[in-house]
CSV table of C-alpha atoms and ligand atoms in Angstrom, one decimal:
chain,number,residue,atom,x,y,z
A,1,UNK,CA,65.0,-24.8,-19.3
A,2,UNK,CA,67.2,-21.4,-18.8
A,3,UNK,CA,67.4,-18.1,-16.3
A,4,UNK,CA,70.4,-16.5,-17.9
A,5,UNK,CA,68.2,-13.5,-18.9
A,6,UNK,CA,67.2,-13.2,-14.8
A,7,UNK,CA,68.2,-12.1,-12.0
A,8,UNK,CA,68.5,-14.7,-9.6
A,9,UNK,CA,70.9,-13.5,-6.5
A,10,UNK,CA,72.3,-16.1,-4.3
A,11,UNK,CA,70.0,-14.6,-2.0
A,12,UNK,CA,66.6,-16.2,-3.8
A,13,UNK,CA,68.7,-19.6,-3.8
A,14,UNK,CA,69.1,-18.6,0.1
A,15,UNK,CA,65.4,-18.9,0.1
A,16,UNK,CA,64.7,-21.1,-1.8
A,17,UNK,CA,66.3,-23.5,-0.1
A,18,UNK,CA,64.6,-22.3,3.1
A,19,UNK,CA,61.2,-23.4,1.6
A,20,UNK,CA,62.0,-26.5,0.5
A,21,UNK,CA,63.2,-27.4,3.8
A,22,UNK,CA,59.5,-25.9,4.6
A,23,UNK,CA,57.5,-28.2,2.7
A,24,UNK,CA,59.6,-30.8,3.3
A,25,UNK,CA,59.1,-30.5,7.1
A,26,UNK,CA,54.9,-30.0,5.8
A,27,UNK,CA,55.3,-33.9,4.3
A,28,UNK,CA,56.5,-33.1,1.2
A,29,UNK,CA,58.7,-36.2,0.0
A,30,UNK,CA,59.4,-36.4,-3.7
A,31,UNK,CA,63.1,-35.6,-3.1
A,32,UNK,CA,62.5,-34.9,-7.5
A,33,UNK,CA,59.5,-32.3,-6.7
A,34,UNK,CA,61.9,-30.4,-4.3
A,35,UNK,CA,64.8,-30.6,-6.7
A,36,UNK,CA,62.4,-29.0,-9.4
A,37,UNK,CA,61.2,-26.1,-6.1
A,38,UNK,CA,64.8,-25.6,-5.4
A,39,UNK,CA,65.7,-24.6,-9.5
A,40,UNK,CA,62.5,-23.0,-10.5
A,41,UNK,CA,62.9,-19.2,-9.8
A,42,UNK,CA,59.7,-18.3,-8.6
A,43,UNK,CA,60.0,-14.8,-7.8
A,44,UNK,CA,60.6,-14.6,-11.5
A,45,UNK,CA,56.5,-15.5,-11.5
A,46,UNK,CA,55.3,-12.3,-9.8
A,47,UNK,CA,54.8,-8.9,-10.4
A,48,UNK,CA,57.9,-6.7,-9.1
A,49,UNK,CA,55.4,-5.7,-6.1
A,50,UNK,CA,55.7,-9.1,-4.7
A,51,UNK,CA,59.1,-10.4,-4.3
A,52,UNK,CA,59.7,-9.6,-1.6
A,53,UNK,CA,56.7,-12.7,-0.9
A,54,UNK,CA,58.1,-14.7,-3.6
A,55,UNK,CA,59.6,-17.7,-1.6
A,56,UNK,CA,57.0,-17.2,1.2
A,57,UNK,CA,54.4,-20.1,1.8
A,58,UNK,CA,51.0,-18.3,0.3
A,59,UNK,CA,49.4,-17.9,-2.4
A,60,UNK,CA,49.9,-14.6,-4.7
A,61,UNK,CA,47.5,-12.3,-7.0
A,62,UNK,CA,48.8,-12.2,-10.7
A,63,UNK,CA,46.4,-9.9,-12.3
A,64,UNK,CA,43.3,-10.8,-14.0
A,65,UNK,CA,41.3,-11.5,-10.3
A,66,UNK,CA,43.7,-15.0,-10.5
A,67,UNK,CA,46.7,-16.4,-8.2
A,68,UNK,CA,49.6,-18.2,-8.7
A,69,UNK,CA,49.5,-21.1,-6.2
A,70,UNK,CA,50.6,-21.9,-2.3
A,71,UNK,CA,54.1,-23.6,-3.1
A,72,UNK,CA,52.8,-26.1,-0.7
A,73,UNK,CA,50.3,-26.7,-3.3
A,74,UNK,CA,52.2,-27.0,-6.5
A,75,UNK,CA,54.6,-29.0,-4.2
A,76,UNK,CA,51.2,-31.3,-3.6
A,77,UNK,CA,49.6,-31.2,-6.7
A,78,UNK,CA,53.2,-32.6,-8.7
A,79,UNK,CA,53.8,-35.1,-6.4
A,80,UNK,CA,50.5,-37.0,-6.5
A,81,UNK,CA,50.9,-37.0,-10.3
A,82,UNK,CA,54.3,-38.5,-9.9
A,83,UNK,CA,56.2,-37.7,-12.9
A,84,UNK,CA,58.2,-39.7,-15.8
A,85,UNK,CA,60.5,-38.2,-18.1
A,86,UNK,CA,58.4,-37.4,-21.1
A,87,UNK,CA,55.8,-38.0,-19.4
A,88,UNK,CA,53.2,-36.2,-21.7
A,89,UNK,CA,51.3,-33.4,-19.9
A,90,UNK,CA,49.0,-31.3,-19.3
A,91,UNK,CA,47.9,-28.3,-17.4
A,92,UNK,CA,44.5,-26.5,-17.4
A,93,UNK,CA,45.2,-22.9,-15.4
A,94,UNK,CA,48.5,-22.1,-16.5
A,95,UNK,CA,48.2,-18.6,-14.9
A,96,UNK,CA,51.5,-17.2,-13.7
A,97,UNK,CA,52.9,-20.7,-15.7
A,98,UNK,CA,55.3,-21.1,-12.4
A,99,UNK,CA,53.5,-24.7,-12.1
A,100,UNK,CA,54.0,-25.4,-15.2
A,101,UNK,CA,58.0,-24.9,-15.2
A,102,UNK,CA,57.6,-27.3,-12.0
A,103,UNK,CA,56.8,-29.9,-13.9
A,104,UNK,CA,59.0,-29.3,-16.8
A,105,UNK,CA,62.0,-28.6,-14.6
A,106,UNK,CA,60.5,-32.8,-13.8
A,107,UNK,CA,60.9,-34.0,-17.2
A,108,UNK,CA,57.5,-33.3,-18.4
A,109,UNK,CA,56.6,-32.9,-21.6
A,110,UNK,CA,53.7,-29.1,-20.7
A,111,UNK,CA,51.2,-28.3,-23.0
A,112,UNK,CA,48.9,-26.0,-20.3
A,113,UNK,CA,45.6,-24.1,-21.3
A,114,UNK,CA,44.5,-20.2,-20.2
A,115,UNK,CA,40.7,-19.7,-20.1
A,116,UNK,CA,41.8,-15.5,-19.3
A,117,UNK,CA,43.4,-13.9,-22.2
A,118,UNK,CA,46.1,-11.4,-20.9
A,119,UNK,CA,46.8,-13.5,-18.5
A,120,UNK,CA,47.1,-16.3,-21.5
A,121,UNK,CA,49.6,-13.8,-23.2
A,122,UNK,CA,51.4,-12.3,-20.6
A,123,UNK,CA,52.9,-15.9,-19.8
A,124,UNK,CA,53.3,-16.7,-23.3
A,125,UNK,CA,55.7,-14.1,-23.5
A,126,UNK,CA,58.0,-14.4,-20.1
A,127,UNK,CA,58.4,-18.3,-21.5
A,128,UNK,CA,59.6,-17.4,-24.4
A,129,UNK,CA,62.3,-15.0,-22.5
A,130,UNK,CA,62.3,-17.9,-20.5
A,131,UNK,CA,63.0,-20.3,-23.0
A,132,UNK,CA,60.5,-22.7,-21.5
A,133,UNK,CA,59.3,-25.2,-23.3
A,134,UNK,CA,56.0,-25.5,-21.8
A,135,UNK,CA,53.6,-25.2,-24.9
A,136,UNK,CA,50.7,-22.6,-23.7
A,137,UNK,CA,46.9,-22.0,-25.3
A,138,UNK,CA,43.9,-19.7,-25.2
A,139,UNK,CA,40.5,-21.9,-24.4
A,140,UNK,CA,38.0,-23.0,-22.1
A,141,UNK,CA,40.1,-26.0,-19.9
A,142,UNK,CA,37.4,-28.6,-19.4
A,143,UNK,CA,36.9,-29.1,-22.3
A,144,UNK,CA,40.9,-30.9,-22.0
A,145,UNK,CA,43.2,-30.3,-25.5
A,146,UNK,CA,41.8,-33.1,-27.9
A,147,UNK,CA,44.5,-32.2,-30.5
A,148,UNK,CA,47.4,-33.7,-28.2
A,149,UNK,CA,45.0,-36.2,-26.4
A,150,UNK,CA,46.0,-38.8,-25.2
A,151,UNK,CA,48.0,-37.7,-21.8
A,152,UNK,CA,50.8,-39.0,-19.3
A,153,UNK,CA,48.3,-36.6,-16.9
A,154,UNK,CA,46.7,-34.1,-16.5
A,155,UNK,CA,45.8,-31.7,-13.3
A,156,UNK,CA,43.3,-28.9,-12.9
A,157,UNK,CA,44.6,-26.1,-10.9
A,158,UNK,CA,41.5,-24.1,-10.8
A,159,UNK,CA,38.7,-26.0,-8.1
A,160,UNK,CA,36.2,-27.9,-10.1
A,161,UNK,CA,32.3,-28.6,-9.5
A,162,UNK,CA,32.7,-31.8,-10.8
A,163,UNK,CA,35.7,-34.2,-12.7
A,164,UNK,CA,35.1,-32.9,-16.1
A,165,UNK,CA,34.3,-35.9,-18.5
A,166,UNK,CA,36.7,-35.0,-21.7
A,167,UNK,CA,39.5,-34.9,-18.8
A,168,UNK,CA,38.9,-38.7,-17.9
A,169,UNK,CA,38.6,-39.5,-22.4
A,170,UNK,CA,41.4,-38.0,-22.6
A,171,UNK,CA,43.7,-39.3,-19.9
A,172,UNK,CA,45.9,-42.8,-21.2
A,173,UNK,CA,45.5,-46.2,-19.7
A,174,UNK,CA,47.5,-45.9,-16.5
A,175,UNK,CA,47.6,-42.2,-17.0
A,176,UNK,CA,46.7,-39.7,-14.2
A,177,UNK,CA,44.3,-36.8,-12.9
A,178,UNK,CA,44.4,-34.6,-9.6
A,179,UNK,CA,42.0,-32.2,-9.4
A,180,UNK,CA,41.0,-30.4,-6.3
A,181,UNK,CA,37.1,-30.9,-6.8
A,182,UNK,CA,34.2,-29.4,-4.4
A,183,UNK,CA,32.1,-26.0,-3.6
A,184,UNK,CA,33.5,-22.4,-4.5
A,185,UNK,CA,34.8,-22.2,-0.3
A,186,UNK,CA,36.9,-26.3,-0.4
A,187,UNK,CA,38.4,-28.4,-2.6
A,188,UNK,CA,39.5,-31.9,-1.9
A,189,UNK,CA,42.6,-33.5,-4.2
A,190,UNK,CA,41.6,-36.2,-6.1
A,191,UNK,CA,43.6,-38.4,-8.1
A,192,UNK,CA,42.1,-40.5,-10.9
A,193,UNK,CA,44.4,-42.7,-12.0
A,194,UNK,CA,42.6,-45.0,-15.1
A,195,UNK,CA,43.0,-48.4,-14.8
A,196,UNK,CA,44.6,-50.6,-17.9
A,197,UNK,CA,41.2,-51.7,-18.8
A,198,UNK,CA,39.3,-47.6,-18.4
A,199,UNK,CA,37.6,-48.8,-15.4
A,200,UNK,CA,38.8,-44.3,-13.4
A,201,UNK,CA,40.2,-45.6,-9.2
A,202,UNK,CA,39.5,-42.3,-7.6
A,203,UNK,CA,42.1,-42.0,-4.4
A,204,UNK,CA,41.0,-38.4,-1.5
A,205,UNK,CA,43.4,-36.4,-0.2
A,206,UNK,CA,43.3,-33.1,1.9
A,207,UNK,CA,41.6,-30.1,1.4
A,208,UNK,CA,42.8,-26.8,-0.2
A,209,UNK,CA,41.1,-23.9,-2.0
A,210,UNK,CA,41.5,-22.6,-5.5
A,211,UNK,CA,40.1,-20.2,-8.0
A,212,UNK,CA,36.9,-21.7,-9.5
A,213,UNK,CA,37.3,-23.7,-12.7
A,214,UNK,CA,34.9,-21.9,-15.0
A,215,UNK,CA,33.8,-23.4,-18.4
A,216,UNK,CA,31.9,-25.8,-20.3
A,217,UNK,CA,32.5,-28.4,-17.7
A,218,UNK,CA,33.1,-26.2,-14.6
A,219,UNK,CA,31.3,-23.6,-12.6
B,1,LIG,N1,49.0,-23.0,-12.7
B,1,LIG,C1,49.2,-21.6,-12.1
B,1,LIG,C2,47.9,-21.6,-10.9
B,1,LIG,C3,46.8,-20.4,-11.5
B,1,LIG,S1,45.1,-20.5,-10.7
B,1,LIG,C4,50.2,-21.2,-11.8
B,1,LIG,O1,51.1,-21.7,-11.5
B,1,LIG,O2,49.9,-19.8,-11.5
B,1,LIG,C5,44.0,-21.1,-11.8
B,1,LIG,C6,44.0,-20.3,-13.0
B,1,LIG,O3,42.9,-21.5,-14.1
B,1,LIG,C7,43.9,-19.2,-13.3
B,1,LIG,O4,44.0,-18.1,-14.3
B,1,LIG,C8,42.0,-19.4,-14.4
B,1,LIG,O5,42.3,-18.1,-14.8
B,1,LIG,C9,42.6,-20.7,-14.6
B,1,LIG,N2,41.2,-20.7,-14.8
B,1,LIG,C10,40.0,-20.9,-14.5
B,1,LIG,N3,39.2,-21.7,-15.2
B,1,LIG,C11,40.0,-22.3,-16.2
B,1,LIG,C12,39.2,-22.9,-18.0
B,1,LIG,N4,38.3,-23.7,-18.1
B,1,LIG,N5,40.5,-22.9,-18.8
B,1,LIG,C13,41.5,-22.5,-18.2
B,1,LIG,N6,41.9,-22.3,-17.1
B,1,LIG,C14,40.9,-21.5,-16.3
């Protein structure tokens, strides 16, 4: 990824460093994740009106009633995924493209699906302009991406009512699915690991609040 066409000032870099210190103080301990957040210019993914708030730990509107996740949430999900270089990762909910770029910085080969056509188009253009190698798709991510399955890791960045069966099926043995599951107000962050024998082991973490995962195996 190169950001040479975008203004990334010393001020932005300084604000990112502060954000990283804040995330560390909140318990994010994976240094690779913190460094990825230190390097990806979040302000580039936001509309100009929100530039000043880009490095606050806040979710922000990105149009079409959707939001870019809070930096803490991006860091938390990225940390749970335990990304290794060249992991093939599927993201459900491209949104602004920020989470996808953080995963790319961590060395993953990222495929990302978005169901809002306008957001899909806008973010595809941005990622191309940034020379990102994230591959974007338009469609219902609750069904996964069978043409490219199986995946080492799958991340869902919208709140699901249940764990979509298709996503479990598209996980490699040893693979990890990170997904917020709950009602519309509150979701529990789950990490589901597929054992070598295909058995699924679920761990439950903190509460979060995401926009809803819509679609065939969503709301
Ligand atoms: N990862 C994004 C977060 C965007 S918010 C970022 O870093 O900015 C969640 C996104 O999930 C929204 O853009 C929403 O349109 C999308 N979404 C909801 N249901 C979906 C589905 N079934 N398939 C793909 N995307 C979905």
